[in-house]
Amino acid sequence: RIIGGKLRGGRIAYTGEPGTRPMKERVREAIFNLIGPAIRGSHAIDVFAGTGALGLEALSRGAAAATFVERHLPTAKTLQENMHALGVADRSQLFKSDTFFWMREVPSALRTSSDDGSQAELPWVVFCSPPYALYHERTDDMLTLIDCFMQHAPADSTIAVEADTDFDFAQLPLANQWDVRTYSPAVVGLWRSDLGQ
């Protein structure tokens, strides 16, 4: 369910797919408390989106637009149904793609999200909550992905990364600039682009 904002209480369908790990509500609430008012007017980017709970929550709380990336087709279909059921399809775009492949086109894919380019310079709020195993099985790919977002994020952007307690957040690019909080078994790191400017 959506836990805050205009769509609070709205239901989010979930297929029960074993490969999809919905974020616990208390962790989702903690992330949005950390992001605070920066969510309003932003372009939410939900990679490894699953049910789309993070991006949908962002729209509920005032994000201007959302981009979802999900490669598992049945899950992506459910995500699309969630977008329509909650009435936010007109502010959303869904890429049915592997995030690592899609990442190669991140700048152009996001900066052409509307016909008139009106979303080109919106600050991003990026949600990266993949299967935890990817941090250990594809560490270099995960770090490259996060670094790509950091390099291309417009001013005043925020990146939220969720991993497990076995992942060493000191491996992240510009590790000293991340605000890292533990909500066992999850660990959340937040980076703001203005810290690096």
Coordinates of N, CA, C and O in Angstrom, one line a residue:
R1 N 0.8 -1.2 0.0 CA 0.0 0.0 0.0 C 0.9 1.2 0.0 O 2.0 1.2 0.4
I2 N 0.3 2.3 -0.5 CA 1.0 3.6 -0.4 C 0.8 4.1 1.0 O -0.2 4.1 1.6
I3 N 1.9 4.6 1.6 CA 1.9 5.0 3.0 C 1.9 6.5 3.3 O 1.8 6.9 4.5
G4 N 2.0 7.3 2.3 CA 2.0 8.7 2.5 C 1.6 9.5 1.3 O 1.6 9.0 0.2
G5 N 1.2 10.7 1.4 CA 0.8 11.6 0.3 C -0.6 11.5 -0.1 O -1.5 10.9 0.5
K6 N -0.9 12.0 -1.3 CA -2.2 12.1 -1.9 C -2.9 10.7 -2.1 O -4.1 10.5 -2.1
L7 N -2.0 9.7 -2.4 CA -2.6 8.4 -2.7 C -2.5 7.4 -1.5 O -2.6 6.2 -1.6
R8 N -2.3 8.0 -0.3 CA -2.1 7.2 0.9 C -3.2 6.2 1.1 O -4.4 6.5 0.9
G9 N -2.8 4.9 1.3 CA -3.8 3.8 1.5 C -4.1 3.1 0.2 O -4.7 2.0 0.2
G10 N -3.6 3.7 -0.9 CA -3.8 3.0 -2.2 C -3.1 1.6 -2.3 O -2.0 1.5 -1.8
R11 N -3.8 0.7 -2.8 CA -3.2 -0.7 -2.8 C -2.2 -0.9 -4.0 O -2.5 -0.4 -5.1
I12 N -1.2 -1.6 -3.7 CA -0.2 -1.9 -4.8 C -0.2 -3.4 -5.0 O 0.1 -4.2 -4.1
A13 N -0.6 -3.9 -6.2 CA -0.7 -5.3 -6.5 C 0.7 -5.9 -6.5 O 1.7 -5.2 -6.9
Y14 N 0.8 -7.1 -6.1 CA 2.1 -7.9 -6.0 C 1.9 -9.3 -6.5 O 0.9 -10.0 -6.0
T15 N 2.7 -9.7 -7.4 CA 2.5 -11.1 -8.0 C 2.9 -12.2 -7.1 O 2.5 -13.3 -7.3
G16 N 3.7 -11.9 -6.1 CA 4.2 -13.0 -5.2 C 5.4 -13.7 -5.9 O 6.0 -14.7 -5.3
E17 N 5.9 -13.1 -7.0 CA 7.1 -13.6 -7.6 C 8.3 -13.7 -6.7 O 8.7 -12.7 -6.0
P18 N 8.9 -14.9 -6.6 CA 10.0 -15.1 -5.6 C 11.2 -14.1 -5.9 O 11.9 -13.8 -4.9
G19 N 11.4 -13.7 -7.1 CA 12.5 -12.8 -7.4 C 12.3 -11.4 -7.0 O 13.2 -10.6 -7.1
T20 N 11.0 -11.1 -6.6 CA 10.7 -9.7 -6.3 C 10.7 -9.6 -4.8 O 10.0 -10.4 -4.1
R21 N 11.4 -8.7 -4.2 CA 11.5 -8.5 -2.7 C 10.9 -7.1 -2.4 O 11.7 -6.1 -2.4
P22 N 9.6 -7.0 -2.1 CA 9.1 -5.7 -1.7 C 9.8 -5.2 -0.5 O 10.0 -5.9 0.5
M23 N 10.1 -3.9 -0.6 CA 10.8 -3.2 0.6 C 9.8 -3.2 1.7 O 8.6 -2.9 1.5
K24 N 10.2 -3.4 2.9 CA 9.4 -3.3 4.1 C 8.9 -1.9 4.3 O 9.6 -0.9 4.0
E25 N 7.7 -1.7 4.7 CA 7.0 -0.4 4.8 C 7.8 0.5 5.7 O 8.0 1.7 5.5
R26 N 8.4 0.0 6.8 CA 9.1 0.8 7.7 C 10.4 1.4 7.1 O 10.8 2.5 7.4
V27 N 11.0 0.6 6.2 CA 12.2 1.1 5.5 C 11.8 2.1 4.5 O 12.5 3.1 4.3
R28 N 10.7 1.8 3.8 CA 10.2 2.8 2.8 C 9.9 4.2 3.5 O 10.3 5.2 3.0
E29 N 9.2 4.1 4.6 CA 8.9 5.3 5.3 C 10.2 6.0 5.8 O 10.3 7.2 5.7
A30 N 11.2 5.3 6.3 CA 12.4 5.9 6.7 C 13.1 6.6 5.5 O 13.6 7.7 5.7
I31 N 13.1 6.0 4.4 CA 13.8 6.6 3.2 C 13.1 7.9 2.9 O 13.8 8.9 2.6
F32 N 11.8 7.9 2.8 CA 11.1 9.2 2.5 C 11.2 10.2 3.6 O 11.2 11.4 3.3
N33 N 11.3 9.8 4.8 CA 11.6 10.8 5.9 C 13.0 11.4 5.7 O 13.2 12.6 5.9
L34 N 14.0 10.6 5.2 CA 15.3 11.1 5.0 C 15.3 12.1 3.8 O 16.0 13.1 3.8
I35 N 14.6 11.7 2.7 CA 14.6 12.5 1.5 C 13.8 13.8 1.8 O 14.3 14.9 1.3
G36 N 12.8 13.8 2.5 CA 12.0 15.0 2.9 C 11.4 15.7 1.8 O 11.0 15.1 0.8
P37 N 11.4 17.0 1.8 CA 10.7 17.8 0.8 C 11.3 17.8 -0.6 O 10.8 18.2 -1.6
A38 N 12.6 17.2 -0.7 CA 13.2 17.1 -2.0 C 12.5 16.3 -3.0 O 12.7 16.4 -4.2
I39 N 11.5 15.5 -2.5 CA 10.8 14.6 -3.4 C 9.8 15.5 -4.2 O 9.5 15.1 -5.4
R40 N 9.4 16.6 -3.7 CA 8.3 17.4 -4.4 C 8.9 18.0 -5.7 O 10.0 18.7 -5.6
G41 N 8.3 17.8 -6.8 CA 8.7 18.4 -8.1 C 9.9 17.7 -8.7 O 10.4 18.1 -9.7
S42 N 10.3 16.5 -8.2 CA 11.4 15.8 -8.7 C 11.0 14.8 -9.8 O 9.8 14.6 -10.0
H43 N 12.0 14.2 -10.4 CA 11.8 13.1 -11.4 C 12.3 11.9 -10.6 O 13.4 11.7 -10.4
A44 N 11.3 11.0 -10.2 CA 11.7 9.8 -9.5 C 12.1 8.7 -10.5 O 11.4 8.5 -11.5
I45 N 13.2 8.0 -10.1 CA 13.7 7.0 -11.0 C 13.8 5.7 -10.2 O 14.6 5.7 -9.2
D46 N 13.0 4.7 -10.5 CA 12.9 3.5 -9.7 C 13.5 2.4 -10.5 O 12.8 1.8 -11.4
V47 N 14.7 2.0 -10.3 CA 15.3 0.9 -11.0 C 15.2 -0.4 -10.2 O 15.1 -0.4 -9.0
F48 N 15.3 -1.5 -10.9 CA 14.9 -2.8 -10.3 C 13.6 -2.6 -9.6 O 13.4 -3.0 -8.4
A49 N 12.6 -2.1 -10.3 CA 11.4 -1.5 -9.7 C 10.5 -2.5 -9.1 O 9.8 -2.1 -8.1
G50 N 10.4 -3.7 -9.5 CA 9.5 -4.7 -8.9 C 8.1 -4.2 -9.0 O 7.6 -3.8 -10.1
T51 N 7.4 -4.0 -7.9 CA 6.0 -3.6 -7.9 C 5.9 -2.1 -8.2 O 4.8 -1.6 -8.4
G52 N 7.0 -1.4 -8.1 CA 7.0 0.1 -8.3 C 6.7 0.9 -7.1 O 6.4 2.1 -7.2
A53 N 6.7 0.2 -5.9 CA 6.3 0.9 -4.7 C 7.0 2.2 -4.4 O 6.4 3.1 -4.0
L54 N 8.3 2.2 -4.7 CA 9.1 3.4 -4.4 C 8.7 4.6 -5.3 O 8.5 5.7 -4.8
G55 N 8.7 4.3 -6.6 CA 8.3 5.3 -7.5 C 6.9 5.8 -7.4 O 6.6 7.0 -7.5
L56 N 6.0 4.9 -7.1 CA 4.6 5.2 -6.9 C 4.4 6.0 -5.6 O 3.7 7.0 -5.6
E57 N 5.2 5.7 -4.6 CA 5.1 6.4 -3.3 C 5.7 7.9 -3.6 O 5.1 8.8 -3.0
A58 N 6.7 8.0 -4.4 CA 7.2 9.3 -4.7 C 6.2 10.1 -5.4 O 6.1 11.3 -5.1
L59 N 5.5 9.6 -6.4 CA 4.4 10.3 -7.1 C 3.3 10.8 -6.1 O 2.8 11.9 -6.2
S60 N 3.0 9.9 -5.2 CA 2.0 10.2 -4.2 C 2.4 11.4 -3.3 O 1.6 12.2 -2.9
R61 N 3.7 11.5 -3.1 CA 4.3 12.5 -2.2 C 4.7 13.8 -3.0 O 5.4 14.6 -2.4
G62 N 4.4 13.9 -4.2 CA 4.6 15.1 -4.9 C 5.7 15.1 -6.0 O 6.0 16.2 -6.6
A63 N 6.3 14.0 -6.4 CA 7.2 13.9 -7.5 C 6.4 14.3 -8.8 O 5.2 13.9 -9.0
A64 N 7.0 15.0 -9.7 CA 6.4 15.5 -10.9 C 6.2 14.4 -12.0 O 5.3 14.4 -12.8
A65 N 7.2 13.4 -11.9 CA 7.2 12.3 -12.9 C 7.9 11.2 -12.3 O 8.7 11.3 -11.4
A66 N 7.7 10.0 -12.9 CA 8.5 8.8 -12.5 C 8.9 7.9 -13.7 O 8.1 7.8 -14.6
T67 N 10.0 7.4 -13.6 CA 10.5 6.4 -14.5 C 10.8 5.1 -13.8 O 11.4 5.1 -12.8
F68 N 10.3 4.0 -14.3 CA 10.4 2.7 -13.7 C 11.2 1.8 -14.7 O 11.0 1.8 -15.9
V69 N 12.1 1.0 -14.2 CA 12.8 0.0 -15.0 C 12.7 -1.4 -14.3 O 13.1 -1.6 -13.2
E70 N 12.1 -2.3 -15.1 CA 11.9 -3.7 -14.5 C 12.0 -4.7 -15.7 O 11.3 -4.5 -16.7
R71 N 12.8 -5.6 -15.5 CA 13.1 -6.6 -16.6 C 12.1 -7.8 -16.7 O 11.9 -8.3 -17.7
H72 N 11.6 -8.2 -15.5 CA 10.8 -9.4 -15.4 C 9.4 -9.0 -16.0 O 8.7 -8.2 -15.4
L73 N 9.0 -9.6 -17.1 CA 7.8 -9.1 -17.8 C 6.5 -9.2 -17.1 O 5.7 -8.3 -17.0
P74 N 6.3 -10.4 -16.4 CA 5.0 -10.4 -15.6 C 5.0 -9.4 -14.5 O 3.9 -8.8 -14.2
T75 N 6.1 -9.1 -13.8 CA 6.2 -8.1 -12.8 C 6.0 -6.7 -13.4 O 5.3 -5.9 -12.8
A76 N 6.6 -6.5 -14.6 CA 6.4 -5.2 -15.2 C 5.0 -5.0 -15.6 O 4.4 -3.8 -15.5
K77 N 4.3 -6.0 -16.0 CA 2.8 -5.9 -16.4 C 2.0 -5.5 -15.1 O 1.2 -4.7 -15.2
T78 N 2.3 -6.1 -14.0 CA 1.6 -5.8 -12.8 C 2.0 -4.3 -12.4 O 1.1 -3.6 -11.9
L79 N 3.2 -3.9 -12.6 CA 3.6 -2.5 -12.3 C 2.8 -1.6 -13.1 O 2.3 -0.5 -12.6
Q80 N 2.6 -1.9 -14.4 CA 1.9 -1.0 -15.3 C 0.4 -1.0 -14.8 O -0.2 0.1 -14.9
E81 N -0.1 -2.1 -14.4 CA -1.5 -2.1 -13.9 C -1.6 -1.2 -12.6 O -2.6 -0.5 -12.4
N82 N -0.6 -1.2 -11.8 CA -0.6 -0.4 -10.6 C -0.6 1.1 -11.0 O -1.3 1.9 -10.3
M83 N 0.2 1.4 -12.0 CA 0.3 2.8 -12.4 C -1.1 3.3 -12.9 O -1.5 4.4 -12.5
H84 N -1.8 2.5 -13.6 CA -3.2 2.8 -14.1 C -4.2 2.9 -12.9 O -5.0 3.8 -12.8
A85 N -4.1 1.9 -12.0 CA -5.1 1.8 -10.9 C -5.0 3.0 -10.0 O -6.0 3.4 -9.5
L86 N -3.7 3.5 -9.9 CA -3.5 4.6 -9.0 C -3.7 6.0 -9.7 O -3.6 7.0 -9.1
G87 N -3.9 5.9 -11.0 CA -4.2 7.2 -11.7 C -2.9 8.0 -12.0 O -3.0 9.2 -12.1
V88 N -1.8 7.3 -12.1 CA -0.5 8.1 -12.3 C 0.2 7.7 -13.6 O 1.3 8.1 -13.8
A89 N -0.5 7.0 -14.5 CA 0.1 6.5 -15.7 C 0.6 7.7 -16.6 O 1.6 7.6 -17.3
D90 N -0.2 8.8 -16.5 CA 0.2 10.0 -17.4 C 1.4 10.7 -16.9 O 2.0 11.5 -17.7
R91 N 1.9 10.4 -15.7 CA 3.2 11.0 -15.2 C 4.3 9.9 -15.1 O 5.3 10.2 -14.5
S92 N 4.1 8.8 -15.7 CA 5.0 7.6 -15.5 C 5.4 7.1 -16.9 O 4.7 7.1 -17.8
Q93 N 6.7 6.5 -16.9 CA 7.1 5.8 -18.0 C 7.8 4.5 -17.5 O 8.5 4.5 -16.5
L94 N 7.5 3.4 -18.2 CA 8.0 2.1 -17.8 C 8.9 1.6 -18.9 O 8.5 1.5 -20.0
F95 N 10.2 1.2 -18.5 CA 11.1 0.5 -19.4 C 11.2 -0.9 -19.0 O 11.6 -1.2 -17.9
K96 N 10.7 -1.8 -19.9 CA 10.8 -3.3 -19.6 C 12.2 -3.7 -20.1 O 12.4 -4.2 -21.2
S97 N 13.2 -3.5 -19.2 CA 14.6 -3.7 -19.6 C 15.4 -4.1 -18.4 O 15.0 -3.8 -17.2
D98 N 16.5 -4.8 -18.7 CA 17.5 -5.0 -17.6 C 18.2 -3.7 -17.3 O 18.6 -2.9 -18.1
T99 N 18.2 -3.4 -16.0 CA 18.7 -2.1 -15.5 C 20.2 -1.9 -16.0 O 20.5 -0.7 -16.4
F100 N 21.0 -2.9 -16.0 CA 22.4 -2.7 -16.4 C 22.5 -2.3 -17.9 O 23.4 -1.5 -18.2
F101 N 21.6 -2.9 -18.7 CA 21.6 -2.6 -20.1 C 21.0 -1.2 -20.3 O 21.6 -0.3 -21.0
W102 N 19.9 -0.9 -19.6 CA 19.3 0.4 -19.7 C 20.2 1.5 -19.3 O 20.2 2.6 -19.8
M103 N 21.0 1.2 -18.3 CA 21.9 2.2 -17.7 C 22.8 2.9 -18.8 O 23.2 4.1 -18.7
R104 N 23.1 2.2 -19.8 CA 24.0 2.7 -20.9 C 23.4 3.9 -21.6 O 24.1 4.8 -22.2
E105 N 22.0 4.0 -21.5 CA 21.3 5.1 -22.1 C 20.7 6.1 -21.1 O 19.9 6.9 -21.4
V106 N 21.2 6.0 -19.8 CA 20.6 6.8 -18.8 C 20.4 8.3 -19.1 O 19.3 8.8 -19.0
P107 N 21.4 9.0 -19.5 CA 21.2 10.4 -19.7 C 20.2 10.7 -20.8 O 19.3 11.5 -20.5
S108 N 20.3 10.1 -21.9 CA 19.3 10.4 -23.0 C 17.9 9.9 -22.7 O 16.9 10.6 -23.0
A109 N 17.8 8.7 -22.0 CA 16.5 8.2 -21.7 C 15.7 9.1 -20.8 O 14.5 9.2 -20.9
L110 N 16.4 9.6 -19.8 CA 15.7 10.5 -18.8 C 15.5 11.9 -19.3 O 14.5 12.5 -19.0
R111 N 16.4 12.4 -20.1 CA 16.3 13.8 -20.6 C 15.4 13.9 -21.8 O 15.2 15.0 -22.3
T112 N 14.8 12.8 -22.2 CA 13.8 12.9 -23.3 C 12.5 12.3 -22.8 O 11.7 11.8 -23.6
S113 N 12.2 12.5 -21.5 CA 11.0 11.9 -20.9 C 9.7 12.6 -21.2 O 8.7 12.1 -20.9
S114 N 9.8 13.7 -21.9 CA 8.6 14.4 -22.3 C 8.8 15.0 -23.7 O 10.0 15.4 -24.0
D115 N 7.8 15.2 -24.5 CA 8.0 15.6 -25.8 C 8.6 17.0 -25.9 O 9.4 17.4 -26.8
D116 N 8.2 17.9 -24.9 CA 8.7 19.2 -25.0 C 10.0 19.4 -24.1 O 10.5 20.6 -24.0
G117 N 10.5 18.4 -23.5 CA 11.7 18.4 -22.8 C 11.5 19.1 -21.4 O 12.5 19.4 -20.7
S118 N 10.3 19.3 -21.0 CA 10.0 20.0 -19.7 C 10.6 19.4 -18.5 O 10.8 20.0 -17.5
Q119 N 10.9 18.1 -18.6 CA 11.4 17.4 -17.4 C 12.9 17.2 -17.5 O 13.5 16.6 -16.6
A120 N 13.5 17.8 -18.4 CA 14.9 17.6 -18.7 C 15.8 18.0 -17.5 O 16.8 17.3 -17.2
E121 N 15.5 19.1 -16.8 CA 16.3 19.6 -15.7 C 15.7 19.4 -14.4 O 16.2 19.9 -13.4
L122 N 14.7 18.6 -14.2 CA 14.2 18.3 -12.9 C 15.2 17.5 -12.1 O 15.9 16.7 -12.6
P123 N 15.4 17.8 -10.8 CA 16.3 17.0 -10.0 C 15.7 15.6 -9.9 O 14.5 15.4 -10.0
W124 N 16.7 14.6 -9.9 CA 16.3 13.2 -9.8 C 16.2 12.8 -8.3 O 17.0 13.3 -7.5
V125 N 15.3 11.9 -8.1 CA 15.4 11.1 -6.8 C 15.4 9.6 -7.3 O 14.5 9.1 -7.8
V126 N 16.6 9.1 -7.2 CA 16.9 7.7 -7.7 C 16.7 6.7 -6.6 O 17.3 6.9 -5.5
F127 N 15.9 5.6 -6.9 CA 15.7 4.6 -5.9 C 16.4 3.3 -6.5 O 16.0 2.8 -7.6
C128 N 17.4 2.8 -5.8 CA 18.1 1.6 -6.3 C 18.0 0.5 -5.2 O 18.7 0.5 -4.2
S129 N 17.0 -0.3 -5.4 CA 16.7 -1.4 -4.4 C 16.7 -2.7 -5.1 O 15.6 -3.3 -5.2
P130 N 17.8 -3.3 -5.5 CA 17.8 -4.5 -6.3 C 17.8 -5.7 -5.4 O 17.9 -5.6 -4.1
P131 N 17.7 -6.9 -5.9 CA 18.0 -8.1 -5.1 C 19.3 -8.0 -4.5 O 20.3 -7.6 -5.1
Y132 N 19.4 -8.3 -3.2 CA 20.6 -8.1 -2.4 C 21.8 -8.8 -3.1 O 23.0 -8.4 -3.0
A133 N 21.5 -10.0 -3.7 CA 22.6 -10.8 -4.2 C 23.4 -10.1 -5.3 O 24.6 -10.4 -5.5
L134 N 22.8 -9.1 -6.0 CA 23.5 -8.4 -7.0 C 24.7 -7.6 -6.4 O 25.7 -7.4 -7.1
Y135 N 24.6 -7.2 -5.2 CA 25.7 -6.4 -4.6 C 27.0 -7.3 -4.4 O 28.1 -6.9 -4.3
H136 N 26.7 -8.6 -4.3 CA 27.8 -9.6 -4.1 C 28.2 -10.4 -5.3 O 29.4 -10.7 -5.5
E137 N 27.2 -10.6 -6.2 CA 27.5 -11.4 -7.4 C 27.9 -10.5 -8.6 O 28.7 -10.9 -9.5
R138 N 27.5 -9.2 -8.6 CA 27.8 -8.3 -9.7 C 28.2 -6.9 -9.1 O 27.7 -5.9 -9.4
T139 N 29.2 -7.0 -8.1 CA 29.6 -5.8 -7.4 C 30.0 -4.7 -8.3 O 29.6 -3.5 -8.2
D140 N 30.9 -5.0 -9.3 CA 31.4 -4.0 -10.2 C 30.3 -3.3 -11.0 O 30.3 -2.1 -11.2
D141 N 29.3 -4.1 -11.4 CA 28.2 -3.6 -12.2 C 27.4 -2.7 -11.3 O 26.9 -1.6 -11.8
M142 N 27.1 -3.1 -10.1 CA 26.3 -2.2 -9.2 C 27.0 -0.9 -8.9 O 26.4 0.2 -8.9
L143 N 28.3 -0.9 -8.7 CA 29.1 0.3 -8.4 C 29.1 1.2 -9.6 O 29.0 2.4 -9.5
T144 N 29.2 0.6 -10.8 CA 29.2 1.4 -12.0 C 27.9 2.0 -12.2 O 27.8 3.2 -12.6
L145 N 26.8 1.3 -12.0 CA 25.5 1.8 -12.1 C 25.3 3.0 -11.2 O 24.8 4.1 -11.6
I146 N 25.6 2.9 -9.9 CA 25.5 4.0 -9.0 C 26.3 5.2 -9.3 O 25.9 6.3 -9.3
D147 N 27.5 4.9 -9.8 CA 28.4 6.0 -10.2 C 27.9 6.7 -11.4 O 28.0 8.0 -11.5
C148 N 27.3 6.0 -12.3 CA 26.7 6.6 -13.5 C 25.6 7.6 -13.1 O 25.5 8.7 -13.6
F149 N 24.7 7.2 -12.2 CA 23.7 8.1 -11.7 C 24.3 9.3 -11.0 O 23.8 10.5 -11.3
M150 N 25.3 9.1 -10.3 CA 26.0 10.2 -9.6 C 26.6 11.2 -10.6 O 26.5 12.4 -10.4
Q151 N 27.2 10.7 -11.6 CA 27.8 11.5 -12.6 C 26.9 12.4 -13.4 O 27.2 13.5 -13.8
H152 N 25.7 11.8 -13.7 CA 24.7 12.5 -14.6 C 23.6 13.2 -13.9 O 22.8 13.9 -14.6
A153 N 23.5 13.0 -12.6 CA 22.3 13.6 -11.9 C 22.4 15.1 -12.0 O 23.4 15.8 -11.8
P154 N 21.2 15.8 -12.3 CA 21.2 17.2 -12.3 C 21.4 17.8 -10.9 O 21.4 17.0 -9.9
A155 N 21.5 19.1 -10.7 CA 21.7 19.7 -9.4 C 20.5 19.3 -8.5 O 19.4 19.2 -9.0
D156 N 20.8 19.2 -7.2 CA 19.8 19.0 -6.2 C 19.2 17.6 -6.3 O 18.0 17.4 -5.8
S157 N 19.8 16.7 -6.9 CA 19.3 15.3 -7.0 C 19.7 14.5 -5.7 O 20.6 14.9 -5.0
T158 N 19.0 13.4 -5.5 CA 19.2 12.5 -4.4 C 19.2 11.1 -4.9 O 18.4 10.7 -5.8
I159 N 20.1 10.3 -4.4 CA 20.2 8.9 -4.7 C 20.0 8.1 -3.4 O 20.7 8.3 -2.5
A160 N 19.0 7.1 -3.4 CA 18.8 6.3 -2.3 C 19.1 4.8 -2.7 O 18.6 4.3 -3.7
V161 N 20.0 4.2 -2.0 CA 20.5 2.8 -2.3 C 20.1 1.9 -1.1 O 20.4 2.3 0.1
E162 N 19.5 0.8 -1.4 CA 19.2 -0.2 -0.3 C 20.1 -1.4 -0.6 O 20.1 -2.0 -1.7
A163 N 20.7 -1.9 0.4 CA 21.5 -3.2 0.4 C 21.3 -3.9 1.7 O 20.5 -3.5 2.5
D164 N 22.0 -5.0 1.8 CA 21.9 -5.8 3.1 C 23.1 -5.5 4.0 O 24.0 -4.7 3.6
T165 N 23.1 -6.0 5.2 CA 24.2 -5.7 6.1 C 25.5 -6.3 5.7 O 26.6 -5.9 6.3
D166 N 25.5 -7.2 4.7 CA 26.8 -7.8 4.3 C 27.5 -6.9 3.3 O 28.7 -7.2 3.0
F167 N 26.8 -6.0 2.7 CA 27.5 -5.1 1.7 C 28.2 -4.0 2.4 O 27.7 -3.3 3.4
D168 N 29.5 -3.7 2.0 CA 30.3 -2.7 2.6 C 30.0 -1.3 1.9 O 30.5 -1.2 0.7
F169 N 29.3 -0.4 2.5 CA 29.0 0.8 1.8 C 30.2 1.7 1.6 O 30.2 2.7 0.8
A170 N 31.3 1.3 2.2 CA 32.6 2.1 1.9 C 33.1 1.9 0.5 O 33.9 2.6 0.0
Q171 N 32.5 0.9 -0.2 CA 32.9 0.7 -1.6 C 32.2 1.7 -2.5 O 32.6 1.8 -3.7
L172 N 31.2 2.3 -2.1 CA 30.4 3.2 -3.0 C 31.3 4.4 -3.4 O 32.2 4.8 -2.7
P173 N 31.1 4.9 -4.6 CA 31.8 6.1 -5.0 C 31.6 7.3 -4.0 O 30.5 7.4 -3.5
L174 N 32.6 8.0 -3.8 CA 32.5 9.2 -2.8 C 31.9 8.7 -1.5 O 31.0 9.3 -1.0
A175 N 32.4 7.6 -1.0 CA 31.8 6.9 0.2 C 31.6 7.8 1.4 O 30.6 7.7 2.1
N176 N 32.5 8.8 1.6 CA 32.3 9.7 2.7 C 31.2 10.7 2.6 O 30.9 11.4 3.6
Q177 N 30.5 10.7 1.4 CA 29.4 11.7 1.2 C 28.1 11.0 1.4 O 27.0 11.7 1.2
W178 N 28.1 9.7 1.7 CA 26.8 9.0 1.9 C 26.3 9.0 3.3 O 27.1 8.9 4.3
D179 N 25.0 9.3 3.5 CA 24.4 9.2 4.8 C 23.8 7.7 4.9 O 22.9 7.4 4.3
V180 N 24.5 6.9 5.7 CA 24.1 5.5 5.8 C 23.4 5.2 7.1 O 23.9 5.5 8.2
R181 N 22.3 4.5 7.0 CA 21.4 4.1 8.1 C 21.1 2.6 8.0 O 20.9 2.1 6.9
T182 N 21.1 2.0 9.2 CA 20.7 0.6 9.2 C 19.3 0.3 9.8 O 18.9 0.9 10.8
Y183 N 18.6 -0.4 9.0 CA 17.2 -0.9 9.4 C 17.2 -2.4 9.2 O 16.6 -2.9 8.3
S184 N 18.0 -3.1 10.0 CA 18.3 -4.5 9.8 C 17.0 -5.3 9.4 O 15.9 -5.1 10.0
P185 N 17.2 -6.2 8.4 CA 18.5 -6.5 7.7 C 18.8 -5.6 6.6 O 19.8 -5.9 5.8
A186 N 18.1 -4.5 6.4 CA 18.4 -3.6 5.3 C 19.3 -2.5 5.8 O 19.4 -2.1 7.0
V187 N 20.1 -2.0 4.9 CA 21.0 -0.8 5.1 C 20.7 0.2 4.0 O 20.6 -0.2 2.8
V188 N 20.4 1.4 4.3 CA 20.1 2.5 3.3 C 21.1 3.5 3.3 O 21.6 4.0 4.3
G189 N 21.6 3.9 2.1 CA 22.5 5.0 1.9 C 21.9 6.1 1.1 O 21.2 5.8 0.1
L190 N 22.0 7.4 1.5 CA 21.5 8.5 0.8 C 22.7 9.4 0.4 O 23.5 9.8 1.2
W191 N 22.7 9.8 -0.9 CA 23.7 10.8 -1.4 C 22.9 11.9 -2.1 O 22.0 11.7 -2.8
R192 N 23.4 13.1 -1.9 CA 22.8 14.3 -2.5 C 23.8 15.0 -3.4 O 25.0 15.2 -3.0
S193 N 23.4 15.3 -4.6 CA 24.4 15.8 -5.6 C 25.0 17.1 -5.1 O 26.1 17.4 -5.5
D194 N 24.3 17.9 -4.3 CA 24.9 19.2 -3.9 C 26.1 19.0 -3.0 O 26.9 19.9 -2.8
L195 N 26.3 17.8 -2.4 CA 27.4 17.5 -1.5 C 28.7 17.5 -2.3 O 29.8 17.8 -1.8
G196 N 28.6 17.1 -3.6 CA 29.8 17.0 -4.5 C 30.1 18.2 -5.3 O 31.0 18.2 -6.1
Q197 N 29.3 19.3 -5.0 CA 29.5 20.5 -5.9 C 30.3 21.6 -5.1 O 30.3 21.5 -3.9

